[in-house]
Amino acid sequence: MRDRFSATLRLWFAPQRLREEGTTPDYRFSLANERTFLAWIRTALALVAGGIAVDQFLTGLRGGVRTTVAIVLLAGAALCAFRAVNHWVRCERAMRRGEDLPASRFPVLLATGTALAALLVVAVVVLGLAGR
Amino acid sequence: MEASGSAGGPPAAVRDPGAQPERTWFAWRRTTLTFVVSVALLARTALAEPTAPALLAVSVGAFAWLGMLVTAQRRIRGLARPAPAVMGPGQVLGTLACVLVLIVAGGMLL
């Protein structure tokens, strides 16, 4: 586990080492992996925009709550961006080695987080908790 | 270079019917455009109340966007050749760095 982690981490900072492993897959597979990477980067960018927007537009909220929500969104964005690189490296390596693509728990975590946030907003709106 | 597609010789570059390089190229463009939303939101704050931290945040954000633009541009140039190579470390880590700098710019306004 720890070995695998450090191997992945090394690939992060030197993705050119990927070429030392296995064989080069069909370039179209790599391009599909690249687009998935970019889609995750856009998810991260959407979270950044959300974080900045919360701070600017939810002026009705108390300062502490507003800053907390914004920080959570920005931290989520950073997590998404790191995860994008990590998953790209792992998929690329798996394709070169001819292994199965890595399974990941991250999408379900993000989905759960989004669903919980939505429910929270519904509760706040219905109960009229937002300061007026 | 001679015009490709002349009768006879081997096909220099068979067009991928799935248009994968083109789709990837547009994905880079989309990502660069998505970046603009955050930078525009930062700029809005700076215009509303032009304080020093706000102006600094916009500068940092704009700088990150420029980095993203250059990274995308370089990758798109790489995609233009037949059977494009895998993304290089500069492109992967460059994109990550630009996003992280943008997050820092957003954090500066809190």
CSV table of C-alpha atoms in Angstrom, one decimal:
chain,number,residue,atom,x,y,z
A,1,MET,CA,0.0,0.0,0.0
A,2,ARG,CA,2.7,2.4,1.0
A,3,ASP,CA,5.0,1.4,-1.8
A,4,ARG,CA,2.2,1.8,-4.3
A,5,PHE,CA,1.4,5.2,-2.9
A,6,SER,CA,5.0,6.4,-3.2
A,7,ALA,CA,5.2,5.0,-6.7
A,8,THR,CA,2.1,7.0,-7.7
A,9,LEU,CA,3.5,10.1,-6.0
A,10,ARG,CA,6.7,9.8,-8.0
A,11,LEU,CA,4.8,9.5,-11.2
A,12,TRP,CA,3.0,12.7,-10.3
A,13,PHE,CA,6.1,14.7,-10.4
A,14,ALA,CA,7.7,12.9,-13.2
A,15,PRO,CA,5.0,11.6,-15.6
A,16,GLN,CA,7.6,11.1,-18.2
A,17,ARG,CA,8.5,7.9,-16.2
A,18,LEU,CA,5.2,6.5,-17.4
A,19,ARG,CA,6.9,5.8,-20.7
A,20,GLU,CA,9.3,3.4,-19.0
A,21,GLU,CA,6.4,1.1,-18.2
A,22,GLY,CA,4.6,-1.3,-20.5
A,23,THR,CA,3.7,-0.4,-24.0
A,24,THR,CA,2.1,2.7,-25.5
A,25,PRO,CA,-1.6,2.2,-25.9
A,26,ASP,CA,-3.6,3.4,-28.9
A,27,TYR,CA,-3.4,7.2,-28.7
A,28,ARG,CA,-7.2,7.5,-28.8
A,29,PHE,CA,-7.4,5.8,-25.4
A,30,SER,CA,-4.9,8.3,-24.0
A,31,LEU,CA,-6.8,11.2,-25.5
A,32,ALA,CA,-10.0,9.9,-23.8
A,33,ASN,CA,-8.1,9.7,-20.5
A,34,GLU,CA,-7.0,13.3,-21.1
A,35,ARG,CA,-10.5,14.5,-21.7
A,36,THR,CA,-11.6,12.8,-18.5
A,37,PHE,CA,-8.8,14.7,-16.7
A,38,LEU,CA,-9.9,17.9,-18.2
A,39,ALA,CA,-13.5,17.2,-17.2
A,40,TRP,CA,-12.4,16.8,-13.6
A,41,ILE,CA,-10.4,20.0,-13.8
A,42,ARG,CA,-13.5,21.8,-15.0
A,43,THR,CA,-15.4,20.3,-12.0
A,44,ALA,CA,-12.7,21.8,-9.8
A,45,LEU,CA,-13.0,25.2,-11.6
A,46,ALA,CA,-16.8,25.1,-11.1
A,47,LEU,CA,-16.2,24.6,-7.4
A,48,VAL,CA,-13.8,27.6,-7.4
A,49,ALA,CA,-16.4,29.8,-9.1
A,50,GLY,CA,-19.0,28.6,-6.6
A,51,GLY,CA,-16.7,29.4,-3.7
A,52,ILE,CA,-16.0,32.9,-5.0
A,53,ALA,CA,-19.7,33.5,-5.8
A,54,VAL,CA,-20.8,32.4,-2.3
A,55,ASP,CA,-18.5,35.0,-0.8
A,56,GLN,CA,-19.8,37.7,-3.1
A,57,PHE,CA,-23.5,37.1,-3.4
A,58,LEU,CA,-24.6,35.5,-0.2
A,59,THR,CA,-24.2,38.7,1.7
A,60,GLY,CA,-27.4,37.9,3.7
A,61,LEU,CA,-25.5,35.2,5.6
A,62,ARG,CA,-23.5,35.8,8.7
A,63,GLY,CA,-19.8,36.4,7.8
A,64,GLY,CA,-18.6,33.2,9.6
A,65,VAL,CA,-21.1,30.9,7.8
A,66,ARG,CA,-20.4,32.5,4.4
A,67,THR,CA,-16.6,32.2,4.8
A,68,THR,CA,-17.0,28.6,6.0
A,69,VAL,CA,-19.1,27.6,2.9
A,70,ALA,CA,-16.6,29.4,0.6
A,71,ILE,CA,-13.6,27.6,2.2
A,72,VAL,CA,-15.3,24.2,1.9
A,73,LEU,CA,-16.0,24.8,-1.8
A,74,LEU,CA,-12.4,26.0,-2.4
A,75,ALA,CA,-10.9,23.1,-0.5
A,76,GLY,CA,-13.2,20.8,-2.5
A,77,ALA,CA,-11.8,22.4,-5.7
A,78,ALA,CA,-8.2,21.7,-4.6
A,79,LEU,CA,-9.1,18.1,-3.8
A,80,CYS,CA,-10.7,17.7,-7.2
A,81,ALA,CA,-7.7,19.1,-9.0
A,82,PHE,CA,-5.3,16.8,-7.2
A,83,ARG,CA,-7.5,13.9,-7.8
A,84,ALA,CA,-7.7,14.7,-11.5
A,85,VAL,CA,-3.9,14.4,-11.8
A,86,ASN,CA,-3.8,11.3,-9.6
A,87,HIS,CA,-6.5,9.5,-11.5
A,88,TRP,CA,-5.0,10.4,-14.9
A,89,VAL,CA,-1.6,9.0,-13.9
A,90,ARG,CA,-3.2,5.8,-12.6
A,91,CYS,CA,-5.3,5.3,-15.7
A,92,GLU,CA,-2.5,6.0,-18.0
A,93,ARG,CA,-0.2,3.5,-16.1
A,94,ALA,CA,-3.0,0.8,-16.1
A,95,MET,CA,-3.4,1.2,-19.8
A,96,ARG,CA,0.3,0.9,-20.5
A,97,ARG,CA,0.5,-2.3,-18.3
A,98,GLY,CA,-2.7,-3.7,-19.9
A,99,GLU,CA,-4.4,-3.8,-16.5
A,100,ASP,CA,-8.0,-3.0,-15.6
A,101,LEU,CA,-8.6,0.7,-15.1
A,102,PRO,CA,-8.5,1.7,-11.4
A,103,ALA,CA,-11.8,1.8,-9.5
A,104,SER,CA,-12.4,5.0,-7.5
A,105,ARG,CA,-14.5,6.0,-4.6
A,106,PHE,CA,-14.1,9.7,-5.4
A,107,PRO,CA,-17.2,10.2,-7.6
A,108,VAL,CA,-19.5,8.7,-5.0
A,109,LEU,CA,-17.9,11.0,-2.4
A,110,LEU,CA,-18.5,14.0,-4.5
A,111,ALA,CA,-22.0,13.0,-5.3
A,112,THR,CA,-22.8,12.4,-1.7
A,113,GLY,CA,-21.3,15.8,-0.8
A,114,THR,CA,-23.4,17.5,-3.5
A,115,ALA,CA,-26.6,15.8,-2.4
A,116,LEU,CA,-26.0,16.6,1.3
A,117,ALA,CA,-25.3,20.3,0.4
A,118,ALA,CA,-28.5,20.4,-1.7
A,119,LEU,CA,-30.6,18.9,1.2
A,120,LEU,CA,-29.0,21.5,3.5
A,121,VAL,CA,-30.0,24.3,1.2
A,122,VAL,CA,-33.6,22.9,0.9
A,123,ALA,CA,-33.8,22.7,4.7
A,124,VAL,CA,-32.5,26.3,5.1
A,125,VAL,CA,-35.0,27.6,2.5
A,126,VAL,CA,-38.0,25.7,3.8
A,127,LEU,CA,-37.3,26.6,7.4
A,128,GLY,CA,-36.5,30.2,6.5
A,129,LEU,CA,-33.3,30.1,8.5
A,130,ALA,CA,-31.5,32.4,6.1
A,131,GLY,CA,-31.2,35.7,7.9
A,132,ARG,CA,-33.5,38.4,6.6
B,1,MET,CA,6.1,19.4,-47.1
B,2,GLU,CA,4.3,18.1,-50.1
B,3,ALA,CA,0.5,18.2,-50.2
B,4,SER,CA,-0.8,15.1,-48.6
B,5,GLY,CA,-3.6,13.0,-50.0
B,6,SER,CA,-2.1,12.8,-53.5
B,7,ALA,CA,-2.9,9.5,-55.2
B,8,GLY,CA,-0.4,6.7,-54.8
B,9,GLY,CA,1.7,7.0,-51.7
B,10,PRO,CA,0.7,5.6,-48.3
B,11,PRO,CA,-1.8,7.7,-46.4
B,12,ALA,CA,0.4,10.0,-44.3
B,13,ALA,CA,-2.3,10.6,-41.7
B,14,VAL,CA,-5.5,8.6,-41.6
B,15,ARG,CA,-8.2,10.8,-40.1
B,16,ASP,CA,-9.6,9.4,-36.9
B,17,PRO,CA,-13.3,8.9,-37.6
B,18,GLY,CA,-14.0,9.4,-34.0
B,19,ALA,CA,-12.4,12.9,-34.2
B,20,GLN,CA,-10.6,12.3,-31.0
B,21,PRO,CA,-7.8,14.9,-31.4
B,22,GLU,CA,-10.5,17.5,-32.2
B,23,ARG,CA,-12.6,16.6,-29.2
B,24,THR,CA,-9.6,16.8,-27.0
B,25,TRP,CA,-8.7,20.1,-28.5
B,26,PHE,CA,-12.2,21.5,-27.7
B,27,ALA,CA,-11.9,20.0,-24.2
B,28,TRP,CA,-8.8,22.2,-23.6
B,29,ARG,CA,-10.7,25.2,-24.9
B,30,ARG,CA,-13.7,24.6,-22.7
B,31,THR,CA,-11.5,24.3,-19.7
B,32,THR,CA,-9.7,27.6,-20.5
B,33,LEU,CA,-13.1,29.2,-20.9
B,34,THR,CA,-14.4,27.8,-17.6
B,35,PHE,CA,-11.4,29.4,-16.0
B,36,VAL,CA,-12.6,32.8,-17.1
B,37,VAL,CA,-15.8,32.6,-15.0
B,38,SER,CA,-13.8,32.6,-11.8
B,39,VAL,CA,-11.4,35.3,-13.0
B,40,ALA,CA,-14.5,37.4,-14.0
B,41,LEU,CA,-16.0,36.9,-10.5
B,42,LEU,CA,-12.7,38.1,-9.0
B,43,ALA,CA,-12.7,41.1,-11.3
B,44,ARG,CA,-16.2,42.0,-10.3
B,45,THR,CA,-15.2,42.2,-6.6
B,46,ALA,CA,-12.2,44.4,-7.5
B,47,LEU,CA,-14.5,46.7,-9.6
B,48,ALA,CA,-17.1,46.9,-6.8
B,49,GLU,CA,-14.5,47.9,-4.2
B,50,PRO,CA,-11.0,48.4,-5.5
B,51,THR,CA,-9.1,47.6,-2.4
B,52,ALA,CA,-5.5,46.5,-2.5
B,53,PRO,CA,-6.2,42.8,-1.7
B,54,ALA,CA,-9.0,42.6,-4.3
B,55,LEU,CA,-6.7,44.0,-7.0
B,56,LEU,CA,-3.9,41.7,-6.0
B,57,ALA,CA,-6.4,38.7,-6.1
B,58,VAL,CA,-7.5,39.7,-9.6
B,59,SER,CA,-3.9,40.0,-10.8
B,60,VAL,CA,-3.1,36.6,-9.4
B,61,GLY,CA,-6.2,35.1,-11.0
B,62,ALA,CA,-5.4,36.7,-14.4
B,63,PHE,CA,-1.9,35.4,-14.1
B,64,ALA,CA,-3.2,31.9,-13.5
B,65,TRP,CA,-5.5,32.1,-16.5
B,66,LEU,CA,-2.6,33.2,-18.7
B,67,GLY,CA,-0.7,30.2,-17.5
B,68,MET,CA,-3.7,28.0,-18.4
B,69,LEU,CA,-4.0,29.6,-21.8
B,70,VAL,CA,-0.3,29.0,-22.6
B,71,THR,CA,-0.6,25.4,-21.3
B,72,ALA,CA,-3.7,24.7,-23.5
B,73,GLN,CA,-2.1,26.4,-26.5
B,74,ARG,CA,1.0,24.2,-26.2
B,75,ARG,CA,-1.1,21.0,-25.8
B,76,ILE,CA,-3.3,22.0,-28.8
B,77,ARG,CA,-0.2,22.4,-30.9
B,78,GLY,CA,0.8,18.9,-29.9
B,79,LEU,CA,-2.6,17.5,-30.8
B,80,ALA,CA,-2.3,18.9,-34.3
B,81,ARG,CA,0.1,16.2,-35.5
B,82,PRO,CA,-1.1,12.7,-36.5
B,83,ALA,CA,-1.2,10.2,-33.6
B,84,PRO,CA,-0.5,12.8,-30.9
B,85,ALA,CA,1.7,11.8,-28.0
B,86,VAL,CA,0.5,11.6,-24.4
B,87,MET,CA,0.3,14.8,-22.3
B,88,GLY,CA,3.7,15.8,-21.0
B,89,PRO,CA,4.5,16.6,-17.3
B,90,GLY,CA,4.4,20.3,-18.1
B,91,GLN,CA,0.8,20.1,-19.3
B,92,VAL,CA,-0.4,18.0,-16.4
B,93,LEU,CA,1.4,19.8,-13.6
B,94,GLY,CA,1.0,23.1,-15.3
B,95,THR,CA,-2.8,22.7,-15.4
B,96,LEU,CA,-2.8,21.7,-11.7
B,97,ALA,CA,-0.6,24.6,-10.8
B,98,CYS,CA,-2.9,27.1,-12.5
B,99,VAL,CA,-5.9,25.8,-10.8
B,100,LEU,CA,-4.2,25.9,-7.4
B,101,VAL,CA,-3.1,29.5,-8.0
B,102,LEU,CA,-6.6,30.4,-8.9
B,103,ILE,CA,-7.9,28.8,-5.6
B,104,VAL,CA,-5.3,30.9,-3.7
B,105,ALA,CA,-6.6,34.0,-5.5
B,106,GLY,CA,-10.1,33.1,-4.5
B,107,GLY,CA,-9.0,32.5,-0.9
B,108,MET,CA,-7.4,35.9,-0.8
B,109,LEU,CA,-10.8,37.6,-1.0
B,110,LEU,CA,-12.3,35.7,2.0
